[in-house]
Coordinates of C-alpha atoms in Angstrom, one line a residue:
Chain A
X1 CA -42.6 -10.1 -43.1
X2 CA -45.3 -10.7 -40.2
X3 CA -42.9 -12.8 -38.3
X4 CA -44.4 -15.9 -38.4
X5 CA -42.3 -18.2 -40.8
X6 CA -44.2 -21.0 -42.9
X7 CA -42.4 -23.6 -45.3
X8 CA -42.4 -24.7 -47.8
X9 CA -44.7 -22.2 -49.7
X10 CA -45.9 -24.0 -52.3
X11 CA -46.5 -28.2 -52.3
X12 CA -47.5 -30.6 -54.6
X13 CA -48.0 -34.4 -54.1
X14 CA -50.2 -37.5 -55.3
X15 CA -53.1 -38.9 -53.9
X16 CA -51.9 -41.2 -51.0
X17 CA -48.7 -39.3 -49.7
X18 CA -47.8 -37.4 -46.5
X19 CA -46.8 -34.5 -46.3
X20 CA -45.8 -32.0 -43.1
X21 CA -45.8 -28.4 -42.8
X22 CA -43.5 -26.5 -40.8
X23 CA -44.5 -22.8 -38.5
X24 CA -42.5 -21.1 -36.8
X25 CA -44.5 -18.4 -34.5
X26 CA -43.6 -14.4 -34.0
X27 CA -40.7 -14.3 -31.2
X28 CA -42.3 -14.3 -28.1
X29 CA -45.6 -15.7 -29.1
X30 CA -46.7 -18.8 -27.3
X31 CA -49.8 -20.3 -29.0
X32 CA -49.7 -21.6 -32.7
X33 CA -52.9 -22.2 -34.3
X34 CA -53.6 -24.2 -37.7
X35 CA -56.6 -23.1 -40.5
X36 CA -57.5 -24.9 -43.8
X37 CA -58.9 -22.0 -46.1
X38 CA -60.1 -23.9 -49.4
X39 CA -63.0 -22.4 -51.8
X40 CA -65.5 -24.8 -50.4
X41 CA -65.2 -24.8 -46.6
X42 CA -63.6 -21.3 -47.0
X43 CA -61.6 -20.7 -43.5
X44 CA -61.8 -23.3 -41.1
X45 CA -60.2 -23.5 -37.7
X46 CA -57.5 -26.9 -37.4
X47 CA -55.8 -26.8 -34.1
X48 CA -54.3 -24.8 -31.3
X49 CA -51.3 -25.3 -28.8
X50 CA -50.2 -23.4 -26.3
X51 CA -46.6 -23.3 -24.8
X52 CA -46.5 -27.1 -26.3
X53 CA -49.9 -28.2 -25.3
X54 CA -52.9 -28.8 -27.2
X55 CA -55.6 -26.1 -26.2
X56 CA -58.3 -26.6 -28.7
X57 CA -59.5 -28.6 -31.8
X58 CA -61.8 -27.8 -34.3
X59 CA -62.7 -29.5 -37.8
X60 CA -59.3 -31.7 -38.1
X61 CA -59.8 -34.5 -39.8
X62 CA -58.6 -38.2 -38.0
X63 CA -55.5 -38.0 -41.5
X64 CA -54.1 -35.3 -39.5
X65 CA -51.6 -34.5 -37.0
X66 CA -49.8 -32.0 -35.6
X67 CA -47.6 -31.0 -32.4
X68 CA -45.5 -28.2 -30.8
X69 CA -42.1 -28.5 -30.1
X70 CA -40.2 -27.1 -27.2
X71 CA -38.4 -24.5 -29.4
X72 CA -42.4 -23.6 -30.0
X73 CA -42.2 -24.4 -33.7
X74 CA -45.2 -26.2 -35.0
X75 CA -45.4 -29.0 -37.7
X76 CA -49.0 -30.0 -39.5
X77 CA -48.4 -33.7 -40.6
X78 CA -51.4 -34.9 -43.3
X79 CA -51.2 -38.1 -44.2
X80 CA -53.3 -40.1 -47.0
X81 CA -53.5 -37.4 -48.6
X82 CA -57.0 -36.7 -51.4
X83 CA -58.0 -34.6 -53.7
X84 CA -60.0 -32.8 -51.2
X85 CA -57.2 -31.9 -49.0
X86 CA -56.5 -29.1 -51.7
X87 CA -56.1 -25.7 -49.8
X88 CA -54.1 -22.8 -48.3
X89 CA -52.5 -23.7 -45.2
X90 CA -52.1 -21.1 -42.7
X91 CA -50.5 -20.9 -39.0
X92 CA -51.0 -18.2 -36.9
X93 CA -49.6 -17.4 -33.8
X94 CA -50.7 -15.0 -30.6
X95 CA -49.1 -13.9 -27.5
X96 CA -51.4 -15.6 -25.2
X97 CA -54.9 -16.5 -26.9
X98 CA -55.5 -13.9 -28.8
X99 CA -57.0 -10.0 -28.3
X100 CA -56.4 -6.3 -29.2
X101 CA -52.9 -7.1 -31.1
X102 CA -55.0 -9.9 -33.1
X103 CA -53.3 -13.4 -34.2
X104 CA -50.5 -12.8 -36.6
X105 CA -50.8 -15.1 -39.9
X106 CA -47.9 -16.6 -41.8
X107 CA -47.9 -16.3 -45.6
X108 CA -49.4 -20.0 -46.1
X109 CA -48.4 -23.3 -47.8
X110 CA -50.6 -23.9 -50.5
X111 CA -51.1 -27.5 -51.1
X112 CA -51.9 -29.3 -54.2
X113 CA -52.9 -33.0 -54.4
X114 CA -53.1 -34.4 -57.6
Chain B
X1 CA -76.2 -21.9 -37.7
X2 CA -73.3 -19.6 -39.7
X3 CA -72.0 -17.1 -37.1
X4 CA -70.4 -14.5 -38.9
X5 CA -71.9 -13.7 -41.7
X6 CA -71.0 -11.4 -44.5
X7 CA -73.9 -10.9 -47.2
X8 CA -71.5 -8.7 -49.8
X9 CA -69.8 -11.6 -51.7
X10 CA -68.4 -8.7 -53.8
X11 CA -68.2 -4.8 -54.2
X12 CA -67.0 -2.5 -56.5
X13 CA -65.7 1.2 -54.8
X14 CA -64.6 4.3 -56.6
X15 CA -61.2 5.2 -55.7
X16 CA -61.3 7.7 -52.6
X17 CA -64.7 6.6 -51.7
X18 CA -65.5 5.4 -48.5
X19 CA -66.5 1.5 -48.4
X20 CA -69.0 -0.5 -45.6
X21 CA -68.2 -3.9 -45.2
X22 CA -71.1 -5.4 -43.5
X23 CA -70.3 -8.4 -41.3
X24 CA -73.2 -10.0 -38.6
X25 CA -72.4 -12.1 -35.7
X26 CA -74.2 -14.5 -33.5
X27 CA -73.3 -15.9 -29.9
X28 CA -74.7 -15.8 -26.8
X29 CA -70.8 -15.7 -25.0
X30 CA -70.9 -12.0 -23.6
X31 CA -67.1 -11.8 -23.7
X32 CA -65.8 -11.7 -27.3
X33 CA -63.6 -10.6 -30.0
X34 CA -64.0 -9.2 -33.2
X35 CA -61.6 -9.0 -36.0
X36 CA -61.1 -7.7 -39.5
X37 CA -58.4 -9.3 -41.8
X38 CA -57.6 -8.1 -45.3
X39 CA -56.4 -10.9 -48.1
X40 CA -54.7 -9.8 -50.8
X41 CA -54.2 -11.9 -54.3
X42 CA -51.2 -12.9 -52.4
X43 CA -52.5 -14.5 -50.3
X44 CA -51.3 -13.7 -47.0
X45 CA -53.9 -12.6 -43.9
X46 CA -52.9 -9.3 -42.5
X47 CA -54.6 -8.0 -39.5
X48 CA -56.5 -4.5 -39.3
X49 CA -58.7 -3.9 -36.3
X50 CA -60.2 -5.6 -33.1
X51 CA -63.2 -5.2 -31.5
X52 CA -63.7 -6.0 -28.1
X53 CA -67.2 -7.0 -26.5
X54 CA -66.9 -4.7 -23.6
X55 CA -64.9 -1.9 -25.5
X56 CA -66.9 1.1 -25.1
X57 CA -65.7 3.3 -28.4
X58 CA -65.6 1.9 -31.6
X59 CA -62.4 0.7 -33.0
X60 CA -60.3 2.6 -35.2
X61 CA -56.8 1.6 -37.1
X62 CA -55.5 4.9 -39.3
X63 CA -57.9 4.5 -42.7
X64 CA -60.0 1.3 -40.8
X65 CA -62.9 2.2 -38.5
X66 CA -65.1 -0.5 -36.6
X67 CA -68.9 0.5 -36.8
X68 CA -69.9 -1.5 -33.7
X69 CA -73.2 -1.9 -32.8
X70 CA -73.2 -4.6 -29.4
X71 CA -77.3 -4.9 -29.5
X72 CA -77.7 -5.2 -33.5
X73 CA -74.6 -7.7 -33.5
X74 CA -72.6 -5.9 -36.2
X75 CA -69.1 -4.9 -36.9
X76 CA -69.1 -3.4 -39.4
X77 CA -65.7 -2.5 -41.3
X78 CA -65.6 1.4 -42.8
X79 CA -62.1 2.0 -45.1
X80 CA -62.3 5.7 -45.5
X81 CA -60.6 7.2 -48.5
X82 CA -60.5 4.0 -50.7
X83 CA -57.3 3.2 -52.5
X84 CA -56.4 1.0 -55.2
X85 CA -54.3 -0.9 -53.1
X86 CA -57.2 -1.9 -50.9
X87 CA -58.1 -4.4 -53.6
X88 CA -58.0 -7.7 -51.6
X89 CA -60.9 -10.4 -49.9
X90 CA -61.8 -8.8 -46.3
X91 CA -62.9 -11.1 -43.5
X92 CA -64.8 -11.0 -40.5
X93 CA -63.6 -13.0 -38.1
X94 CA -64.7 -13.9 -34.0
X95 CA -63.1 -15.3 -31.0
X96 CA -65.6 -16.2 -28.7
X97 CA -64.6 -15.8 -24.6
X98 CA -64.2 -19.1 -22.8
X99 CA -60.6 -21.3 -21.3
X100 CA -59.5 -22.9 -24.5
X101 CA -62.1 -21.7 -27.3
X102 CA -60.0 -18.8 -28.8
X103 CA -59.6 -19.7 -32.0
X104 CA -61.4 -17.4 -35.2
X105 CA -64.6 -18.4 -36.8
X106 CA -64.3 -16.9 -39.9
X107 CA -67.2 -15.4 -42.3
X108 CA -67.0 -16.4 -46.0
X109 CA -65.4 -12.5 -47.2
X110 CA -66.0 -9.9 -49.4
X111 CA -64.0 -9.0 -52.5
X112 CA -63.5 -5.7 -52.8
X113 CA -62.5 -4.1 -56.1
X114 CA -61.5 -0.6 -55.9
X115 CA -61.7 1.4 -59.2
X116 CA -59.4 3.5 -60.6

């Protein structure tokens, strides 16, 4: 168990739907970040907040949301959901923004539209 | 412009060999990070070594070593004493220096195959 809690693990849904995905970070950890690892793309960066704030974004895609709330849990809302959208959802979480100790990964949600 | 790269989509290792995994990396930042993550058919990413810019020794993690060469931009990944357990995708990963930029930009992995 790395620490960093991710549900659900597995998700299925049809074309059109929304779905959210929960993180919780590694106690103690204040920055949550968000990648999209599918076999096209392979790993891409999402989003990062920090102590609540949004610190960075990367390839997110207008369909998708996210936040972090006070308790520092993250959630990953995607919403008109396609085909495309198809991946492993991880979060990952750090201390401050990342270094020696590395980012620590949650197990994933993989997501399946169909 | 890809900024990691790693040419070795796969490999196949003896068991107990020693296994390279080459990865490449471009940026012009001159504080960075440099990280190796293991993937196994799980599918979880579990950290294995950083690599700092200004680190003056190469990196090393119990069975992981970091061949780290600043001017040639490679960090490369040595697993000593291959096991069949080692079986998983590797990734090369950076996090480039700056206020707000510290997320990963990942390379596209290796799979290694360790044979019995």
């Amino acid at each position: 168990d790395s620490g960093v809690t991710q549900t659900p693990k597995h998700l299925i849904t049809a074309t059109g739907q929304r779905v959210t995905l929960r993180c919780s970070p590694r106690s103690g950890d204040l920055s949550v970040y968000w990648y999209q690892q599918s076999l096209d793309q392979g790993l891409q960066f999402l989003i990062q907040y920090y102590n609540g704030e949004e610190r960075a974004k990367g390839n997110i895609l207008e369909r998708f949301s996210a936040q972090q709330f006070p308790d520092l849990h993250s959630e990953l809302n995607l919403s008109s959901l396609e085909l495309g959208d198809s991946a492993l959802y991880f979060c990952a979480s750090s201390v401050g923004f990342g270094g020696p100790d590395g980012y620590t990964f949650g197990s994933g949600t993989r997501l399946t539209v169909v | 412009a890809q900024k990691i790269t790693q040419t070795q989509p796969g490999m196949f290792v003896q068991e107990k060999e020693a296994v390279t995994l080459d990865c490449t990396y471009d940026t012009s930042d001159p504080s960075y990070g440099l990280f190796w993550y293991k993937q196994p058919s799980s599918g979880e990413m579990i950290f294995l070594i950083y690599q700092g810019s200004y680190d003056q020794q190469n990196a090393t993690e119990g069975r992981y070593s970091l061949n780290f060469q600043k001017a040639r931009k490679s960090a490369n990944l040595v697993i000593s004493a291959s096991q069949l357990g080692d079986s998983a995708m590797y990734f090369c990963a950076m996090r480039e220096g700056g206020d707000s930029n510290y997320q990963l930009i990942w390379g596209a992995g290796t799979k290694l195959i360790i044979k019995p």
